[in-house]
């Protein structure tokens, strides 16, 4: 793909206009930079612009060329530099399109699953702490009671944090939990261990 094509595929007219300091209003209209425009008369479409006042039109490269008084080739080079597009590196803007969207989606899903696990584990620990508390100090401590004492405050903290953190902060937590392996632990800890509970609840009720 030529530089021209790469740029036209990856940078929209709107992205260029915004990058070079133009304020985009409703319906992607801007004040035309090519005539004395007091009210926005230029429409920015994805691949071309059109001014209803002076009739100026063209693609993103022509837009930048006219804006800075450059040749089309110079304008293409300028866009490539400003948007980090090189023949070797994948274009930054292109990387921001679909892949980033998909990545965000999958991170949101992970975050949501993580919140769910933390929440389930929290409820389990709260239940265990009440259910398996030793009835007399001289009795051996139930493992589940010990687990609850050990982990409850951290899990409470984690649940609180994930509830109030913004999405980016949440992504960071999930990322570090993955790196430390805690996310895997949490899968086990919050996973189905219910048969033990049922048994214990029955034993306690008896
Ligand atoms: Zn115009």
XYZ file of N, CA, C and O and ligand atoms in Angstrom:
825
model
N 0.847 -1.195 0.000
C 0.000 0.000 0.000
C 0.881 1.243 0.000
O 1.863 1.294 0.734
N 0.545 2.222 -0.822
C 1.348 3.447 -0.844
C 1.068 4.263 0.412
O 0.089 4.035 1.116
N 1.957 5.219 0.659
C 1.793 6.093 1.820
C 0.444 6.814 1.752
O -0.279 6.912 2.739
N 0.103 7.288 0.532
C -1.159 8.009 0.336
C -2.348 7.128 0.743
O -3.236 7.545 1.469
N -2.312 5.914 0.240
C -3.429 5.002 0.530
C -3.501 4.676 2.020
O -4.578 4.661 2.610
N -2.318 4.394 2.597
C -2.286 4.069 4.026
C -2.900 5.195 4.841
O -3.711 4.960 5.737
N -2.508 6.416 4.520
C -3.023 7.560 5.276
C -4.527 7.695 5.103
O -5.276 7.851 6.059
N -4.973 7.595 3.845
C -6.409 7.762 3.603
C -7.227 6.667 4.282
O -8.359 6.887 4.682
N -6.612 5.495 4.427
C -7.320 4.390 5.089
C -7.345 4.520 6.604
O -8.208 3.956 7.262
N -6.331 5.209 7.129
C -6.186 5.176 8.584
C -6.529 6.483 9.288
O -6.863 6.464 10.462
N -6.418 7.615 8.596
C -6.714 8.886 9.248
C -7.961 9.493 8.613
O -7.986 9.729 7.405
N -8.970 9.740 9.420
C -10.168 10.371 8.854
C -9.947 11.879 8.781
O -9.067 12.425 9.456
N -10.757 12.543 7.976
C -10.654 13.999 7.871
C -10.896 14.631 9.250
O -10.206 15.565 9.651
N -11.839 14.064 9.963
C -12.162 14.580 11.297
C -10.994 14.459 12.270
O -10.710 15.383 13.031
N -10.303 13.318 12.227
C -9.155 13.134 13.117
C -8.075 14.160 12.816
O -7.462 14.726 13.718
N -7.848 14.403 11.512
C -6.835 15.393 11.128
C -7.264 16.787 11.573
O -6.475 17.526 12.162
N -8.517 17.136 11.328
C -9.001 18.463 11.704
C -8.840 18.678 13.205
O -8.383 19.730 13.648
N -9.182 17.671 13.970
C -9.089 17.772 15.414
C -7.625 17.893 15.857
O -7.281 18.722 16.678
N -6.801 17.051 15.246
C -5.383 17.047 15.605
C -4.753 18.411 15.353
O -3.912 18.868 16.114
N -5.181 19.072 14.273
C -4.582 20.361 13.948
C -5.373 21.518 14.532
O -5.290 22.648 14.058
N -6.126 21.214 15.568
C -6.675 22.276 16.415
C -8.041 22.805 16.047
O -8.468 23.824 16.592
N -8.743 22.157 15.130
C -10.072 22.664 14.787
C -11.116 22.063 15.703
O -11.014 20.914 16.114
N -12.091 22.871 16.037
C -13.146 22.420 16.920
C -14.289 21.867 16.071
O -14.845 22.578 15.237
N -14.585 20.601 16.271
C -15.636 19.988 15.468
C -16.961 20.099 16.213
O -17.057 19.709 17.377
N -17.952 20.658 15.538
C -19.242 20.866 16.184
C -20.239 19.774 15.842
O -19.865 18.674 15.421
N -21.487 20.120 16.048
C -22.557 19.152 15.788
C -22.536 18.694 14.339
O -22.190 19.450 13.436
N -22.917 17.453 14.119
C -22.981 16.876 12.773
C -21.670 16.962 12.012
O -21.646 17.037 10.785
N -20.557 16.967 12.760
C -19.224 17.024 12.144
C -19.025 18.257 11.267
O -18.381 18.193 10.226
N -19.585 19.377 11.720
C -19.414 20.627 10.968
C -18.305 21.459 11.629
O -18.169 21.479 12.849
N -17.525 22.130 10.798
C -16.535 23.081 11.326
C -16.614 24.378 10.533
O -17.184 24.419 9.431
N -16.048 25.435 11.104
C -15.900 26.672 10.336
C -14.835 26.395 9.286
O -13.751 25.897 9.588
N -15.150 26.698 8.051
C -14.252 26.389 6.939
C -12.950 27.171 7.077
O -12.963 28.393 7.215
N -11.807 26.458 7.091
C -10.532 27.174 7.202
C -10.109 27.810 5.880
O -9.112 28.521 5.813
N -10.867 27.583 4.801
C -10.449 28.039 3.473
C -11.230 29.239 2.952
O -10.975 29.722 1.869
N -12.217 29.674 3.716
C -12.821 30.975 3.389
C -13.216 31.635 4.710
O -13.160 31.001 5.768
N -13.592 32.886 4.668
C -13.902 33.612 5.884
C -15.270 33.171 6.397
O -16.283 33.741 6.036
N -15.245 32.151 7.244
C -16.474 31.468 7.636
C -16.825 31.814 9.076
O -16.047 31.547 9.982
N -18.000 32.397 9.319
C -18.369 32.753 10.691
C -19.261 31.711 11.321
O -19.387 31.624 12.526
N -19.912 30.946 10.486
C -20.803 29.905 10.972
C -20.384 28.611 10.285
O -20.105 28.632 9.085
N -20.266 27.499 11.049
C -19.725 26.270 10.438
C -20.428 25.876 9.139
O -21.609 25.564 9.147
N -19.719 25.905 8.028
C -20.323 25.447 6.776
C -19.581 24.291 6.141
O -19.959 23.827 5.074
N -18.526 23.822 6.829
C -17.805 22.693 6.243
C -18.175 21.389 6.955
O -18.088 21.282 8.171
N -18.580 20.432 6.132
C -18.940 19.127 6.666
C -17.745 18.183 6.530
O -17.155 18.070 5.450
N -17.378 17.518 7.650
C -16.290 16.546 7.605
C -16.877 15.137 7.553
O -17.493 14.681 8.510
N -16.711 14.503 6.441
C -17.113 13.102 6.340
C -15.888 12.259 6.655
O -14.796 12.791 6.867
N -16.044 10.954 6.666
C -14.912 10.115 7.042
C -13.752 10.291 6.073
O -12.614 10.500 6.473
N -14.054 10.255 4.785
C -12.956 10.257 3.820
C -12.837 11.560 3.018
O -11.913 11.694 2.235
N -13.762 12.484 3.184
C -13.649 13.750 2.446
C -14.363 14.874 3.187
O -15.154 14.637 4.098
N -14.008 16.107 2.806
C -14.675 17.265 3.388
C -15.385 18.012 2.288
O -15.041 17.883 1.105
N -16.402 18.776 2.660
C -17.090 19.593 1.675
C -17.584 20.866 2.340
O -18.233 20.811 3.383
N -17.266 22.017 1.754
C -17.725 23.278 2.314
C -18.932 23.776 1.538
O -18.855 23.972 0.310
N -20.018 23.967 2.255
C -21.247 24.466 1.608
C -21.145 25.953 1.286
O -21.943 26.481 0.527
N -20.132 26.628 1.851
C -19.957 28.051 1.578
C -19.139 28.289 0.314
O -19.591 28.937 -0.630
N -17.935 27.718 0.275
C -17.045 28.014 -0.843
C -16.839 26.820 -1.773
O -16.156 26.941 -2.789
N -17.408 25.703 -1.418
C -17.309 24.544 -2.296
C -16.005 23.770 -2.192
O -15.764 22.839 -2.961
N -15.149 24.134 -1.227
C -13.890 23.406 -1.075
C -14.174 21.944 -0.755
O -15.052 21.636 0.050
N -13.438 21.061 -1.397
C -13.633 19.644 -1.132
C -12.352 18.887 -1.408
O -11.469 19.372 -2.132
N -12.215 17.729 -0.808
C -11.032 16.903 -1.038
C -10.907 15.852 0.051
O -11.793 15.719 0.903
N -9.805 15.109 0.002
C -9.592 14.079 1.012
C -8.702 14.616 2.129
O -8.348 15.791 2.142
N -8.329 13.738 3.031
C -7.580 14.171 4.211
C -6.234 14.791 3.831
O -5.781 15.759 4.452
N -5.608 14.259 2.800
C -4.296 14.788 2.390
C -4.452 16.192 1.805
O -3.697 17.107 2.128
N -5.478 16.370 0.972
C -5.723 17.705 0.395
C -6.112 18.708 1.486
O -5.750 19.884 1.421
N -6.825 18.211 2.473
C -7.221 19.068 3.591
C -5.986 19.637 4.299
O -5.861 20.847 4.499
N -5.063 18.747 4.617
C -3.854 19.167 5.322
C -2.947 19.998 4.408
O -2.337 20.981 4.837
N -2.898 19.636 3.138
C -2.097 20.401 2.173
C -2.587 21.846 2.096
O -1.797 22.794 2.180
N -3.894 22.031 1.962
C -4.456 23.387 1.877
C -4.300 24.149 3.186
O -4.074 25.351 3.194
N -4.421 23.418 4.265
C -4.354 24.042 5.582
C -2.971 24.644 5.837
O -2.843 25.734 6.386
N -1.935 23.917 5.411
C -0.569 24.374 5.707
C 0.162 24.885 4.468
O 1.351 25.176 4.520
N -0.543 24.984 3.331
C 0.096 25.447 2.102
C 1.181 24.503 1.624
O 2.272 24.927 1.232
N 0.923 23.206 1.707
C 1.910 22.211 1.293
C 1.457 21.521 0.009
O 0.288 21.577 -0.362
N 2.413 20.833 -0.641
C 2.022 19.954 -1.737
C 1.371 18.710 -1.127
O 1.529 18.458 0.082
N 0.665 17.965 -1.953
C 0.027 16.752 -1.428
C 1.060 15.792 -0.824
O 0.814 15.178 0.200
N 2.207 15.694 -1.496
C 3.233 14.779 -1.007
C 3.773 15.231 0.351
O 3.921 14.440 1.270
N 4.029 16.540 0.464
C 4.510 17.077 1.744
C 3.462 16.877 2.844
O 3.787 16.556 3.982
N 2.203 17.089 2.459
C 1.127 16.927 3.434
C 1.057 15.476 3.912
O 0.898 15.204 5.110
N 1.200 14.543 2.975
C 1.163 13.121 3.338
C 2.283 12.789 4.315
O 2.081 12.073 5.306
N 3.477 13.360 4.029
C 4.599 13.098 4.925
C 4.340 13.681 6.312
O 4.650 13.066 7.333
N 3.739 14.867 6.328
C 3.437 15.513 7.610
C 2.453 14.663 8.423
O 2.649 14.425 9.616
N 1.407 14.196 7.760
C 0.410 13.372 8.462
C 1.067 12.100 8.998
O 0.844 11.691 10.132
N 1.907 11.506 8.147
C 2.575 10.262 8.556
C 3.391 10.473 9.822
O 3.349 9.666 10.756
N 4.119 11.605 9.857
C 4.939 11.893 11.041
C 4.049 12.166 12.249
O 4.211 11.576 13.318
N 3.053 13.041 12.052
C 2.214 13.455 13.184
C 1.392 12.305 13.752
O 1.113 12.259 14.946
N 0.989 11.374 12.910
C 0.154 10.268 13.387
C 0.951 8.973 13.587
O 0.381 7.919 13.818
N 2.274 9.085 13.470
C 3.107 7.921 13.746
C 2.958 6.785 12.744
O 3.060 5.619 13.098
N 2.692 7.142 11.483
C 2.550 6.101 10.465
C 3.869 5.922 9.728
O 4.387 6.866 9.145
N 4.448 4.751 9.803
C 5.672 4.461 9.052
C 5.467 3.155 8.295
O 4.590 2.364 8.656
N 6.281 2.929 7.256
C 6.093 1.691 6.487
C 6.338 0.447 7.347
O 5.743 -0.594 7.117
N 7.220 0.573 8.373
C 7.574 -0.594 9.175
C 6.608 -0.825 10.324
O 6.200 -1.943 10.594
N 6.273 0.297 10.996
C 5.387 0.153 12.141
C 3.940 0.172 11.701
O 3.578 0.902 10.805
N 3.122 -0.623 12.330
C 1.704 -0.532 12.018
C 1.209 0.870 12.387
O 1.630 1.415 13.391
N 0.363 1.458 11.578
C -0.104 2.811 11.845
C -0.791 2.904 13.210
O -1.592 2.059 13.554
N -0.410 3.933 13.943
C -0.967 4.110 15.287
C -2.484 4.239 15.239
O -3.197 3.605 16.012
N -2.953 5.037 14.313
C -4.391 5.282 14.265
C -5.134 4.006 13.858
O -6.179 3.694 14.403
N -4.540 3.276 12.928
C -5.174 2.026 12.523
C -5.269 1.089 13.707
O -6.266 0.408 13.906
N -4.202 1.095 14.516
C -4.200 0.224 15.688
C -5.266 0.646 16.687
O -5.692 -0.137 17.510
N -5.671 1.899 16.595
C -6.675 2.390 17.535
C -8.085 2.026 17.107
O -9.012 2.153 17.880
N -8.233 1.602 15.879
C -9.593 1.338 15.402
C -10.130 0.022 15.938
O -10.313 -0.145 17.112
N -10.319 -0.922 15.057
C -11.003 -2.143 15.470
C -10.265 -2.940 16.549
O -10.877 -3.331 17.534
N -8.943 -3.174 16.378
C -8.267 -3.974 17.405
C -8.439 -3.382 18.796
O -8.691 -4.087 19.741
N -8.305 -2.049 18.900
C -8.429 -1.448 20.222
C -9.843 -1.627 20.774
O -10.030 -1.890 21.961
N -10.804 -1.491 19.902
C -12.181 -1.675 20.327
C -12.387 -3.091 20.857
O -12.944 -3.295 21.934
N -11.858 -4.070 20.086
C -11.999 -5.463 20.497
C -11.258 -5.713 21.807
O -11.731 -6.427 22.676
N -10.092 -5.082 21.921
C -9.292 -5.266 23.125
C -10.030 -4.706 24.336
O -10.089 -5.326 25.389
N -10.609 -3.522 24.147
C -11.368 -2.917 25.241
C -12.522 -3.817 25.640
O -12.759 -4.052 26.814
N -13.216 -4.349 24.626
C -14.335 -5.255 24.906
C -13.880 -6.442 25.739
O -14.546 -6.815 26.700
N -12.743 -7.040 25.353
C -12.340 -8.250 26.064
C -11.816 -7.896 27.456
O -11.984 -8.664 28.399
N -11.209 -6.719 27.615
C -10.782 -6.287 28.940
C -11.986 -6.015 29.832
O -11.970 -6.316 31.026
N -13.033 -5.439 29.236
C -14.245 -5.181 30.018
C -14.846 -6.487 30.510
O -15.310 -6.591 31.636
N -14.796 -7.487 29.626
C -15.351 -8.788 29.983
C -14.548 -9.396 31.137
O -15.115 -9.893 32.106
N -13.217 -9.315 31.029
C -12.359 -9.831 32.094
C -12.606 -9.118 33.422
O -12.687 -9.754 34.469
N -12.722 -7.805 33.316
C -12.952 -7.009 34.521
C -14.273 -7.412 35.168
O -14.362 -7.593 36.378
N -15.267 -7.574 34.321
C -16.586 -7.947 34.818
C -16.534 -9.317 35.497
O -17.080 -9.503 36.576
N -15.824 -10.265 34.875
C -15.701 -11.604 35.465
C -14.954 -11.548 36.794
O -15.307 -12.233 37.753
N -13.917 -10.707 36.809
C -13.127 -10.568 38.025
C -13.995 -9.993 39.152
O -13.971 -10.489 40.276
N -14.786 -8.962 38.845
C -15.664 -8.365 39.849
C -16.645 -9.399 40.390
O -16.910 -9.464 41.582
N -17.139 -10.220 39.467
C -18.108 -11.232 39.853
C -17.461 -12.254 40.803
O -18.054 -12.631 41.820
N -16.231 -12.672 40.473
C -15.538 -13.645 41.319
C -15.243 -13.075 42.696
O -15.433 -13.749 43.710
N -14.780 -11.820 42.713
C -14.466 -11.185 43.996
C -15.724 -11.114 44.852
O -15.716 -11.420 46.047
N -16.821 -10.756 44.199
C -18.093 -10.616 44.893
C -18.561 -11.967 45.449
O -18.968 -12.067 46.610
N -18.449 -12.999 44.637
C -18.883 -14.324 45.086
C -18.010 -14.831 46.237
O -18.512 -15.394 47.210
N -16.715 -14.602 46.092
C -15.802 -15.064 47.139
C -16.046 -14.303 48.441
O -16.016 -14.865 49.529
N -16.319 -12.994 48.290
C -16.617 -12.176 49.468
C -17.826 -12.735 50.225
O -17.792 -12.921 51.438
N -18.872 -13.059 49.483
C -20.074 -13.593 50.129
C -19.798 -14.939 50.796
O -20.288 -15.217 51.873
N -18.974 -15.743 50.122
C -18.628 -17.039 50.701
C -17.879 -16.852 52.027
O -18.187 -17.502 53.015
N -16.905 -15.934 52.006
C -16.114 -15.736 53.229
C -16.960 -15.191 54.371
O -16.808 -15.600 55.526
N -17.877 -14.280 54.037
C -18.755 -13.729 55.080
C -19.601 -14.847 55.694
O -19.781 -14.924 56.902
N -20.084 -15.707 54.785
C -20.906 -16.817 55.241
C -20.070 -17.776 56.102
O -20.489 -18.160 57.188
N -18.892 -18.114 55.620
C -18.026 -19.057 56.338
C -17.626 -18.517 57.700
O -17.543 -19.257 58.662
N -17.357 -17.229 57.740
C -16.903 -16.653 58.996
C -17.971 -16.818 60.078
O -17.672 -17.075 61.237
N -19.225 -16.687 59.656
C -20.318 -16.854 60.618
C -20.588 -18.336 60.879
O -20.758 -18.763 62.012
N -20.587 -19.100 59.782
C -21.019 -20.498 59.851
C -20.021 -21.401 60.582
O -20.410 -22.309 61.312
N -18.737 -21.145 60.407
C -17.726 -22.068 60.935
C -16.952 -21.502 62.121
O -15.898 -22.004 62.471
N -17.461 -20.452 62.699
C -16.786 -19.911 63.883
C -16.771 -20.985 64.952
O -17.772 -21.665 65.158
N -15.649 -21.190 65.618
C -15.587 -22.249 66.641
C -16.578 -21.969 67.767
O -16.717 -20.826 68.205
N -17.242 -23.032 68.201
C -18.243 -22.828 69.237
C -17.600 -22.682 70.616
O -18.149 -22.043 71.495
N -16.447 -23.320 70.743
C -15.705 -23.166 72.002
C -14.240 -22.924 71.644
O -13.744 -23.454 70.662
N -13.576 -22.118 72.439
C -12.177 -21.765 72.114
C -11.243 -22.978 72.074
O -10.216 -22.944 71.393
N -11.590 -24.034 72.788
C -10.684 -25.180 72.835
C -10.857 -26.128 71.655
O -10.070 -27.047 71.468
N -11.882 -25.922 70.836
C -12.101 -26.793 69.666
C -11.143 -26.396 68.546
O -10.787 -25.225 68.425
N -10.738 -27.396 67.747
C -9.858 -27.039 66.618
C -10.590 -26.127 65.641
O -11.801 -26.257 65.457
N -9.856 -25.218 65.039
C -10.493 -24.250 64.136
C -10.788 -24.882 62.789
O -9.956 -25.613 62.258
N -11.954 -24.606 62.279
C -12.324 -25.087 60.950
C -11.499 -24.346 59.892
O -11.286 -23.135 59.998
N -11.040 -25.095 58.911
C -10.228 -24.499 57.826
C -10.924 -23.327 57.156
O -10.299 -22.350 56.764
N -12.240 -23.490 56.977
C -12.989 -22.444 56.281
C -13.070 -21.176 57.105
O -13.028 -20.071 56.587
N -13.178 -21.350 58.402
C -13.167 -20.178 59.288
C -11.806 -19.487 59.199
O -11.717 -18.262 59.103
N -10.758 -20.295 59.178
C -9.408 -19.736 59.064
C -9.226 -18.981 57.749
O -8.665 -17.900 57.706
N -9.734 -19.604 56.686
C -9.617 -18.967 55.367
C -10.351 -17.623 55.378
O -9.852 -16.630 54.854
N -11.519 -17.609 55.998
C -12.299 -16.368 56.062
C -11.545 -15.301 56.846
O -11.438 -14.149 56.405
N -10.987 -15.688 57.993
C -10.248 -14.705 58.803
C -9.050 -14.155 58.034
O -8.739 -12.973 58.087
N -8.406 -15.064 57.302
C -7.190 -14.686 56.606
C -7.468 -13.756 55.430
O -6.748 -12.795 55.198
N -8.533 -14.042 54.681
C -8.722 -13.352 53.389
C -9.799 -12.275 53.365
O -9.855 -11.488 52.428
N -10.655 -12.281 54.361
C -11.842 -11.418 54.263
C -11.520 -9.942 54.069
O -12.072 -9.296 53.186
N -10.587 -9.415 54.867
C -10.386 -7.965 54.775
C -9.769 -7.580 53.425
O -10.117 -6.552 52.853
N -8.884 -8.438 52.908
C -8.306 -8.134 51.591
C -9.375 -8.186 50.496
O -9.433 -7.306 49.624
N -10.229 -9.190 50.570
C -11.271 -9.326 49.543
C -12.290 -8.187 49.649
O -12.773 -7.674 48.644
N -12.573 -7.764 50.863
C -13.459 -6.601 51.048
C -12.851 -5.369 50.397
O -13.528 -4.621 49.686
N -11.559 -5.204 50.636
C -10.851 -4.065 50.055
C -10.902 -4.125 48.524
O -11.201 -3.152 47.848
N -10.645 -5.334 48.001
C -10.631 -5.525 46.554
C -12.017 -5.246 45.951
O -12.140 -4.589 44.913
N -13.040 -5.734 46.625
C -14.407 -5.531 46.139
C -14.749 -4.046 46.115
O -15.304 -3.529 45.143
N -14.377 -3.351 47.191
C -14.604 -1.910 47.267
C -13.871 -1.189 46.151
O -14.417 -0.336 45.467
N -12.611 -1.553 46.000
C -11.778 -0.873 45.010
C -12.363 -1.054 43.614
O -12.503 -0.091 42.863
N -12.728 -2.297 43.294
C -13.249 -2.573 41.948
C -14.607 -1.916 41.728
O -14.970 -1.583 40.608
N -15.347 -1.725 42.798
C -16.644 -1.071 42.663
C -16.481 0.406 42.328
O -17.208 0.959 41.514
N -15.508 1.044 42.971
C -15.406 2.496 42.819
C -14.337 2.947 41.832
O -14.300 4.108 41.445
N -13.466 2.030 41.402
C -12.426 2.404 40.447
C -13.058 2.716 39.090
O -14.107 2.166 38.754
N -12.424 3.606 38.336
C -12.912 3.754 36.964
C -12.375 2.587 36.136
O -11.577 1.784 36.616
N -12.846 2.513 34.900
C -12.569 1.331 34.094
C -11.066 1.085 33.908
O -10.596 -0.042 34.057
N -10.323 2.163 33.633
C -8.880 2.016 33.405
C -8.182 1.461 34.648
O -7.306 0.600 34.551
N -8.572 1.955 35.806
C -7.985 1.466 37.057
C -8.327 -0.008 37.256
O -7.487 -0.797 37.680
N -9.563 -0.349 36.909
C -9.994 -1.745 37.003
C -9.159 -2.643 36.101
O -8.717 -3.716 36.512
N -8.914 -2.171 34.868
C -8.091 -2.940 33.920
C -6.711 -3.197 34.512
O -6.150 -4.278 34.384
N -6.159 -2.167 35.176
C -4.823 -2.290 35.770
C -4.809 -3.358 36.869
O -3.866 -4.134 36.966
N -5.861 -3.359 37.675
C -5.939 -4.356 38.752
C -5.980 -5.761 38.166
O -5.232 -6.650 38.598
N -6.825 -5.953 37.156
C -6.944 -7.280 36.542
C -5.593 -7.692 35.952
O -5.166 -8.832 36.101
N -4.922 -6.741 35.320
C -3.638 -7.026 34.710
C -2.629 -7.495 35.766
O -1.930 -8.491 35.579
N -2.566 -6.794 36.882
C -1.581 -7.188 37.894
C -2.007 -8.485 38.578
O -1.153 -9.284 38.978
N -3.306 -8.710 38.697
C -3.768 -9.981 39.274
C -3.400 -11.153 38.364
O -3.105 -12.249 38.827
N -3.411 -10.890 37.066
C -3.001 -11.922 36.108
C -1.518 -12.212 36.269
O -1.091 -13.356 36.282
N -0.743 -11.120 36.355
C 0.710 -11.260 36.429
C 1.142 -12.010 37.684
O 2.074 -12.799 37.648
N 0.478 -11.753 38.795
C 0.884 -12.403 40.045
C 0.259 -13.789 40.179
O 0.597 -14.525 41.103
N -0.659 -14.127 39.275
C -1.303 -15.435 39.355
C -2.503 -15.449 40.295
O -3.160 -16.468 40.468
N -2.808 -14.285 40.884
C -3.905 -14.257 41.841
C -5.264 -14.460 41.179
O -6.191 -14.990 41.792
N -5.343 -14.070 39.920
C -6.615 -14.241 39.199
C -6.983 -15.726 39.092
O -8.143 -16.103 39.265
N -5.945 -16.558 38.857
C -6.170 -18.011 38.807
C -6.610 -18.529 40.177
O -7.531 -19.342 40.276
N -5.926 -18.063 41.214
C -6.298 -18.468 42.579
C -7.757 -18.117 42.852
O -8.505 -18.910 43.416
N -8.094 -16.905 42.427
C -9.444 -16.420 42.702
C -10.493 -17.284 42.002
O -11.582 -17.513 42.530
N -10.129 -17.774 40.820
C -11.041 -18.664 40.093
C -11.348 -19.892 40.937
O -12.491 -20.324 41.043
N -10.290 -20.439 41.536
C -10.499 -21.604 42.398
C -11.270 -21.210 43.657
O -12.258 -21.834 44.018
N -10.796 -20.131 44.299
C -11.382 -19.735 45.585
C -12.868 -19.419 45.484
O -13.648 -19.744 46.366
N -13.246 -18.760 44.359
C -14.639 -18.343 44.235
C -15.474 -19.401 43.517
O -16.687 -19.316 43.479
N -14.788 -20.414 42.966
C -15.490 -21.436 42.186
C -16.359 -22.323 43.051
O -16.432 -22.148 44.272
N -16.965 -23.281 42.420
C -17.948 -24.090 43.117
C -17.304 -24.978 44.183
O -16.528 -25.874 43.897
N -17.593 -24.676 45.426
C -17.170 -25.525 46.542
C -18.373 -25.729 47.453
O -18.242 -25.949 48.640
N -19.536 -25.626 46.842
C -20.768 -25.535 47.622
C -21.134 -26.810 48.362
O -21.765 -26.754 49.407
N -20.745 -27.969 47.796
C -21.166 -29.209 48.438
C -20.678 -29.257 49.896
O -21.380 -29.728 50.767
N -19.516 -28.667 50.138
C -19.020 -28.610 51.518
C -19.968 -27.803 52.400
O -20.221 -28.149 53.538
N -20.460 -26.701 51.817
C -21.338 -25.821 52.592
C -22.627 -26.519 52.985
O -23.065 -26.441 54.112
N -23.199 -27.183 52.009
C -24.475 -27.840 52.252
C -24.315 -28.853 53.383
O -25.085 -28.901 54.331
N -23.212 -29.620 53.269
C -22.928 -30.628 54.280
C -22.785 -29.985 55.661
O -23.372 -30.416 56.638
N -22.014 -28.913 55.702
C -21.762 -28.253 56.985
C -23.023 -27.615 57.554
O -23.254 -27.640 58.759
N -23.831 -27.013 56.669
C -25.058 -26.385 57.151
C -25.983 -27.432 57.759
O -26.607 -27.197 58.798
N -26.020 -28.590 57.101
C -26.863 -29.678 57.632
C -26.329 -30.142 58.976
O -27.080 -30.334 59.922
N -25.006 -30.290 59.041
C -24.380 -30.760 60.278
C -24.673 -29.794 61.425
O -24.958 -30.195 62.551
N -24.624 -28.498 61.075
C -24.836 -27.486 62.103
C -26.295 -27.482 62.570
O -26.584 -27.288 63.754
N -27.177 -27.687 61.583
C -28.611 -27.676 61.905
C -29.000 -28.900 62.745
O -29.905 -28.835 63.565
N -28.283 -30.001 62.544
C -28.650 -31.250 63.232
C -28.439 -31.154 64.752
O -27.568 -30.439 65.203
Zn -15.385 27.249 2.725
